[in-house]
Amino acid sequence: MKGPVLILGAGSDIARACARAFAARGCAIQLAARDPGRLEADRADLETRYGVTVSLHEVDALEVEAHESFVAGLPELPMVAICAVGLMGEQDENAADMTRAALVMRSNFEGPASLLGVLANRMEARGAGTLVGISSVAGERGRASNYIYGSAKAGFTAYLSGLRNRLAGRGVHVVTVLPGFVATKMTEGMDLPKPLLAQPDEVGRAILGAVEKGRDVIHVRRIWRLVMAVIKAIPEAIFKKTSI
């Protein structure tokens, strides 16, 4: 794989797993986050362990007006860009406070879509590249327990689908990742069934495989396809009475 790999939202557990997976393939890594100074230990670890070049970059997903200059300021346009930006929050708090709800929706849709949109335009002009958006199965059907987060992910999934359709035949591939439950700080303390719970390194390896094989949409654990197929098939009159 030629060219650097850009990791957006590089401080998350999934982002770190992606960085390790691609660095193990010998890829140069660009780590981008709001506070890149906190990624110094990650840089040292990746460079020592894998012998690759790692650069740190500052970006705020919510400052969409600065995204053009952020991408223009990268030392090299990446060959692969992975967006791991996201925020879940607590559903009850999000539902009670629209300012908080807006932050969740902007963090999971507006910011990631803007960053990948800028990168898409530049990759299209170059005629090569891969964009990876980490969305969620929560976006496949709204549920009372997380519909604010899920609605933003639904928008992001649709955005990635449209971007993939637009860029088909132009040398730029778009991968949608639907991880399901992942054992990260975001899900810490939740009582989640183990067969549905992936580890961050599992997600990193799945994304690497999807990029290398040119996959369009992946569920990290295949069981999620069946789970979501069942959930989506439940008639609305019945679904609204459930607490799934």
GROMACS .gro file of N, CA and C in nm, residues 4 11 19 26 62 67-68 77 81 92 132 140 145 155-156 184 200 203 238:
model
   57
    4PRO      N    1   0.066   0.764   0.266
    4PRO     CA    2   0.034   0.765   0.409
    4PRO      C    3  -0.113   0.739   0.437
   11GLY      N    4  -0.735   0.991   1.877
   11GLY     CA    5  -0.721   0.958   2.018
   11GLY      C    6  -0.812   0.847   2.066
   19ALA      N    7  -0.444   0.259   1.348
   19ALA     CA    8  -0.306   0.305   1.326
   19ALA      C    9  -0.209   0.187   1.338
   26GLY      N   10   0.347  -0.135   0.716
   26GLY     CA   11   0.455  -0.049   0.669
   26GLY      C   12   0.411   0.086   0.621
   62LEU      N   13  -1.546   1.992   1.443
   62LEU     CA   14  -1.658   2.086   1.445
   62LEU      C   15  -1.625   2.220   1.381
   67HIS      N   16  -1.143   2.311   0.768
   67HIS     CA   17  -1.107   2.179   0.716
   67HIS      C   18  -1.027   2.186   0.586
   68GLU      N   19  -1.057   2.283   0.502
   68GLU     CA   20  -0.980   2.298   0.377
   68GLU      C   21  -0.834   2.326   0.408
   77LEU      N   22  -0.093   1.448   0.070
   77LEU     CA   23  -0.232   1.402   0.065
   77LEU      C   24  -0.235   1.251   0.091
   81ALA      N   25  -0.776   0.764   0.415
   81ALA     CA   26  -0.818   0.848   0.527
   81ALA      C   27  -0.928   0.775   0.603
   92ASP      N   28  -3.049   1.007   2.765
   92ASP     CA   29  -3.143   1.085   2.846
   92ASP      C   30  -3.099   1.232   2.853
  132VAL      N   31  -1.251   0.602   0.451
  132VAL     CA   32  -1.318   0.508   0.540
  132VAL      C   33  -1.396   0.588   0.644
  140GLU      N   34  -2.907   0.216   1.162
  140GLU     CA   35  -2.990   0.135   1.073
  140GLU      C   36  -3.137   0.135   1.114
  145SER      N   37  -3.339   0.410   2.300
  145SER     CA   38  -3.223   0.413   2.388
  145SER      C   39  -3.105   0.493   2.333
  155GLY      N   40  -2.744   0.951   0.914
  155GLY     CA   41  -2.708   1.053   0.816
  155GLY      C   42  -2.570   1.031   0.759
  156PHE      N   43  -2.476   0.993   0.847
  156PHE     CA   44  -2.338   0.971   0.802
  156PHE      C   45  -2.331   0.850   0.709
  184THR      N   46  -1.470  -0.021   2.413
  184THR     CA   47  -1.393   0.103   2.421
  184THR      C   48  -1.439   0.184   2.541
  200PRO      N   49  -1.119  -0.350   1.994
  200PRO     CA   50  -1.069  -0.247   1.900
  200PRO      C   51  -0.973  -0.303   1.795
  203VAL      N   52  -1.152  -0.448   1.510
  203VAL     CA   53  -1.204  -0.346   1.419
  203VAL      C   54  -1.092  -0.296   1.327
  238ILE      N   55  -4.533  -0.290   1.609
  238ILE     CA   56  -4.478  -0.375   1.715
  238ILE      C   57  -4.352  -0.313   1.772
   0.00000   0.00000   0.00000
